[in-house]
Coordinates of C-alpha atoms and ligand atoms in Angstrom, one line a residue:
Chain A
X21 CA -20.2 42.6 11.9
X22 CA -23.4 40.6 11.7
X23 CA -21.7 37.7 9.9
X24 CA -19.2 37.9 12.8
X25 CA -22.5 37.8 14.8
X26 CA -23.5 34.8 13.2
X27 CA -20.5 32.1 13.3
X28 CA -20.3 33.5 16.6
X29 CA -24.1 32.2 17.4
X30 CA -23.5 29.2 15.4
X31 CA -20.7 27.8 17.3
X32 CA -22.2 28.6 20.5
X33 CA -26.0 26.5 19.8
X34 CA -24.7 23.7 18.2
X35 CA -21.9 21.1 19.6
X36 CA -19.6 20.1 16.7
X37 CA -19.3 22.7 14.1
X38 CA -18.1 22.2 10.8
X39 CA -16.4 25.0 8.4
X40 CA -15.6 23.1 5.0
X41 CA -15.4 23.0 1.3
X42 CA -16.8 20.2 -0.4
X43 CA -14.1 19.1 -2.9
X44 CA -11.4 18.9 0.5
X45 CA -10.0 15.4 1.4
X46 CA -8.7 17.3 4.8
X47 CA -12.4 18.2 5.2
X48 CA -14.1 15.3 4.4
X49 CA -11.6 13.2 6.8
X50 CA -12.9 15.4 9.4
X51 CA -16.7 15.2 8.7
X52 CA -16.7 11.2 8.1
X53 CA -14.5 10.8 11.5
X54 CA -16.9 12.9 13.3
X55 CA -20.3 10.7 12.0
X56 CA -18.0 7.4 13.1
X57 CA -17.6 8.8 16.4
X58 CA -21.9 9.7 16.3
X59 CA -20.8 13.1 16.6
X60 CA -23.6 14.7 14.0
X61 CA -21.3 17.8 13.0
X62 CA -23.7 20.7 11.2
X63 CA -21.4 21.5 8.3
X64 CA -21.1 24.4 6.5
X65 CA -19.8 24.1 3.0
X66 CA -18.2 27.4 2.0
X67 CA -17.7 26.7 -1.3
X68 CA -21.7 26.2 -2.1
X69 CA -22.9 30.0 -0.4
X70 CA -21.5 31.9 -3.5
X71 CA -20.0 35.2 -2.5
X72 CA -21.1 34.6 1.3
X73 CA -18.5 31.9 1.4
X74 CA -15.1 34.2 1.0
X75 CA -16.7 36.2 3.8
X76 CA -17.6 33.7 5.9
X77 CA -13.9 32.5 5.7
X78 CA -12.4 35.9 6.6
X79 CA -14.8 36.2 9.4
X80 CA -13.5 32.7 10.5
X81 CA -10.1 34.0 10.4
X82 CA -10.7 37.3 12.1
X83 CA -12.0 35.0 15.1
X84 CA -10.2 32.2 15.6
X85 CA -6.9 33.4 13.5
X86 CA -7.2 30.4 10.8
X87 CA -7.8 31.3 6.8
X88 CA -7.8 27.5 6.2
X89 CA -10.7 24.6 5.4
X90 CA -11.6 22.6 8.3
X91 CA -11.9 24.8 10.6
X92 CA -13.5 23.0 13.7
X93 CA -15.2 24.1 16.7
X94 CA -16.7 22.1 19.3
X95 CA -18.7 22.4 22.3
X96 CA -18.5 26.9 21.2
X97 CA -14.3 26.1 20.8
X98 CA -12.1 26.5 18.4
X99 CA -10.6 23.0 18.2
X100 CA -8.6 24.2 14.9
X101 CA -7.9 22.2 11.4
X102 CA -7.8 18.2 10.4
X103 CA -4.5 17.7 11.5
X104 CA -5.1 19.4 14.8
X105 CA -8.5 17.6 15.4
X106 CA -6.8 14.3 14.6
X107 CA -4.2 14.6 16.6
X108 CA -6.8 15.3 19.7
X109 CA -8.4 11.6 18.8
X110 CA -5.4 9.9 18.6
X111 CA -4.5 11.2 21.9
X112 CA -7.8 10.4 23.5
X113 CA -9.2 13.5 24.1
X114 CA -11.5 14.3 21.4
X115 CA -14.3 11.9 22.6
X116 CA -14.2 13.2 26.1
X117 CA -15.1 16.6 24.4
X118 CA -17.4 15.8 22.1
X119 CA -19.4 13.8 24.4
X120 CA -19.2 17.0 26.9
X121 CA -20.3 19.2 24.3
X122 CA -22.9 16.9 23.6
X123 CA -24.5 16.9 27.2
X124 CA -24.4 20.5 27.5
Chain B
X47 CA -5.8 16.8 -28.5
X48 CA -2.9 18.8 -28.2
X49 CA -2.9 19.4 -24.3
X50 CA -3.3 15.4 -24.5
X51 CA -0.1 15.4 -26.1
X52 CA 1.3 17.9 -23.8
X53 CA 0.8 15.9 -20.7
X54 CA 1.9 12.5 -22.4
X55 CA 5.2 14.5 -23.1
X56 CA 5.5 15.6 -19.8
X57 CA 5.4 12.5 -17.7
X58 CA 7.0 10.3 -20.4
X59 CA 10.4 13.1 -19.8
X60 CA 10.4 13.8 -16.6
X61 CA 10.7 10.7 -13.8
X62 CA 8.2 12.3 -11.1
X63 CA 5.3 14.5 -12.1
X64 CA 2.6 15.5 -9.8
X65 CA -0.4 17.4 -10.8
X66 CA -1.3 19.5 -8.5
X67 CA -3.0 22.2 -6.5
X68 CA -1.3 25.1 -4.3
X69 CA -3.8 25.1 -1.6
X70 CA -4.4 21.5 -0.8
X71 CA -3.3 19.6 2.1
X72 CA -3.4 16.6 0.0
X73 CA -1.8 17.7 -2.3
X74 CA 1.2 19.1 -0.3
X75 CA 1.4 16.0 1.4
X76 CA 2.5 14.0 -2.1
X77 CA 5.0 17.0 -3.0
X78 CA 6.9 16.8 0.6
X79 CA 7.0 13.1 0.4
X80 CA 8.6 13.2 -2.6
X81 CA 10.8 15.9 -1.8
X82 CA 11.7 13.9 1.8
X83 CA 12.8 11.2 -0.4
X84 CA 14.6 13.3 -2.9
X85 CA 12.7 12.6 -6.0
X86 CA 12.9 16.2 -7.4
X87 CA 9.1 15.7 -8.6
X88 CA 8.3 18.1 -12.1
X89 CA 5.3 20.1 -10.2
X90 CA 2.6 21.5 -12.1
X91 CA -0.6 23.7 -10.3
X92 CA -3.3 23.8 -11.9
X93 CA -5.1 26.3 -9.7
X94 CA -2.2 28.7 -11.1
X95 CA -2.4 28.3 -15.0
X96 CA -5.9 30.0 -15.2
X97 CA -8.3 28.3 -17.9
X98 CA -6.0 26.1 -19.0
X99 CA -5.9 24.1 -15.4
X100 CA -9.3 23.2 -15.9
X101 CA -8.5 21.8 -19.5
X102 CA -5.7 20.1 -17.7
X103 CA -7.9 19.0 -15.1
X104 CA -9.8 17.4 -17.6
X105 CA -7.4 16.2 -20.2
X106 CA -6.0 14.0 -17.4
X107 CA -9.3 12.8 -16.3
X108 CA -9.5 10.9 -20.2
X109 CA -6.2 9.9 -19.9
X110 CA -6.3 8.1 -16.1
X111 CA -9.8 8.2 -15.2
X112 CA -8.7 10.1 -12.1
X113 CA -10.3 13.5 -12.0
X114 CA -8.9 14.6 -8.4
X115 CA -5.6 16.3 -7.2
X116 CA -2.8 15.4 -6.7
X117 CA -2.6 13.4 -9.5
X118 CA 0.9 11.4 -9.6
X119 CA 3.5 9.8 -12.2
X120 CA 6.3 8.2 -11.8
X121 CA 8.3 6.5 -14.7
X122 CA 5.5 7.7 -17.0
X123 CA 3.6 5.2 -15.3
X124 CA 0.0 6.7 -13.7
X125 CA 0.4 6.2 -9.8
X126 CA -2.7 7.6 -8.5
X127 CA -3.6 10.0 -5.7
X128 CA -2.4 11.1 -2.0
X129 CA -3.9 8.1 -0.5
X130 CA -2.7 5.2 -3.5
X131 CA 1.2 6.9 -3.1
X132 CA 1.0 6.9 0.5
X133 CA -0.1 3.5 0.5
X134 CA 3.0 2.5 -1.9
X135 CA 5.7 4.3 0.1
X136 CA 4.5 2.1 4.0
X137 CA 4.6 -1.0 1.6
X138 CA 8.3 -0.2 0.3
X139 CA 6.8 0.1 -2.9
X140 CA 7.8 3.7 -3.3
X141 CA 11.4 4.1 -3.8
X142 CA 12.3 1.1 -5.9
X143 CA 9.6 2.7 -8.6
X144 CA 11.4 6.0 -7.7
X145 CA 14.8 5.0 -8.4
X146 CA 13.6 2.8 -11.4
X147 CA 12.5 6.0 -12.8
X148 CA 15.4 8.1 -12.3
X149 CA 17.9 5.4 -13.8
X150 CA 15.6 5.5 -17.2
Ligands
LIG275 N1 -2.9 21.7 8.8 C1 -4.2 22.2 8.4 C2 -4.1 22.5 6.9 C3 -5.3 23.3 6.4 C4 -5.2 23.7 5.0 O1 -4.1 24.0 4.4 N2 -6.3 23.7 4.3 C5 -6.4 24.0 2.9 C6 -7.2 23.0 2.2 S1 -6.6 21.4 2.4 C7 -7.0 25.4 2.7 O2 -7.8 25.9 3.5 N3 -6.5 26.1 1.7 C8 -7.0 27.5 1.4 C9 -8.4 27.5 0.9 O3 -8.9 26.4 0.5 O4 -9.0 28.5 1.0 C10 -5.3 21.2 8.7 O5 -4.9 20.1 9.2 O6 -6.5 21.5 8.6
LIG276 N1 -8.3 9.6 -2.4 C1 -7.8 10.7 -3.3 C2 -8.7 12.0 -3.0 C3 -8.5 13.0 -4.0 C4 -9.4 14.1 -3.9 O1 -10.6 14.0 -3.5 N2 -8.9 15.3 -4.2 C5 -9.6 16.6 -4.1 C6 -8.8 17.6 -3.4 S1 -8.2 17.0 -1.9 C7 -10.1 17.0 -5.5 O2 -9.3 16.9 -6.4 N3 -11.2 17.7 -5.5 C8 -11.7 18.2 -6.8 C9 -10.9 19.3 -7.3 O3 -10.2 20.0 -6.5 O4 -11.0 19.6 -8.5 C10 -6.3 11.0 -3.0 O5 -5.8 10.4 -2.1 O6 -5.7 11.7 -3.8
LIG277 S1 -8.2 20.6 -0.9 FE1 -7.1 18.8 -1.0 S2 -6.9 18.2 1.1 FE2 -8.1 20.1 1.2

């Protein structure tokens, strides 16, 4: 589908992608870890594109097989949710990626 | 008001109340805490009692200033959020005020 189309074209042109809703403490621990690390993450807030934003998170789920706010890709990959994207910095190997992602 | 009343009723009987919302993290996070700990928390969605969660929502805002979900009482006494409970339970804060409550 052409929304498919473009998430798919929106992951793959910018380095840290950001799917989020603006009220979300999961997604807003996301975004501000990702300025601290001088990530710049374009975010997409599906809660401010009206209809567009219940299709958008379908689409998201269709792809990558999570319904749920984050949803985090990085470098084109689905990196997953908060927890998930978390877990990578604790373990060290979020930086590598975003810094890999950065240079590409 | 009388939903003023309502909510002053509720956590005044009931030793753990948490105001809530089904599909967030944070949320979710205060309810398994609580249920780890076996505190039996009184749970109450607001996303799933149509236009009165809102009202709610409101209401609670005037009585604690706190707008956000999940909003928690223990003991009748306003706790706070996710973070401000969290914070309480890694000081050993938690539990005393937990069984305090339950004893009343
Ligand atoms: N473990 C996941 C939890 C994701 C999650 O449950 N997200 C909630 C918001 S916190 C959600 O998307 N709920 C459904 C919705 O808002 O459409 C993560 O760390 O991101
Ligand atoms: N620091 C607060 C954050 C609370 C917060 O921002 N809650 C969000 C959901 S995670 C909220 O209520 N947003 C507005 C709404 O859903 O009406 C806490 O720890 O509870
Ligand atoms: S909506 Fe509360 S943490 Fe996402």
């Amino acid at each position: 589908s052409r929304l498919e189309e473009t998430v798919k074209k929106t992951v793959a042109e910018n380095p840290v992608v950001v799917y989020s809703k603006t009220w979300c403490s999961y997604s807003s621990e996301v975004k501000t870890l990702f300025k601290k690390l001088g990530a710049e993450p374009l975010v997409i807030e599906l809660d401010e594109m009206g209809p567009q934003g219940p299709q958008l998170q379908k689409v998201l789920e269709r792809l990558t097989g999570q319904h749920t706010v984050p949803n985090v890709f990085i470098g084109g990959q689905h990196i997953g949710g908060c927890t998930d994207t978390l877990k990578l910095y604790r373990k060290g190997e979020l930086e590598p990626l975003l810094s890999e992602a950065k240079s590409k």
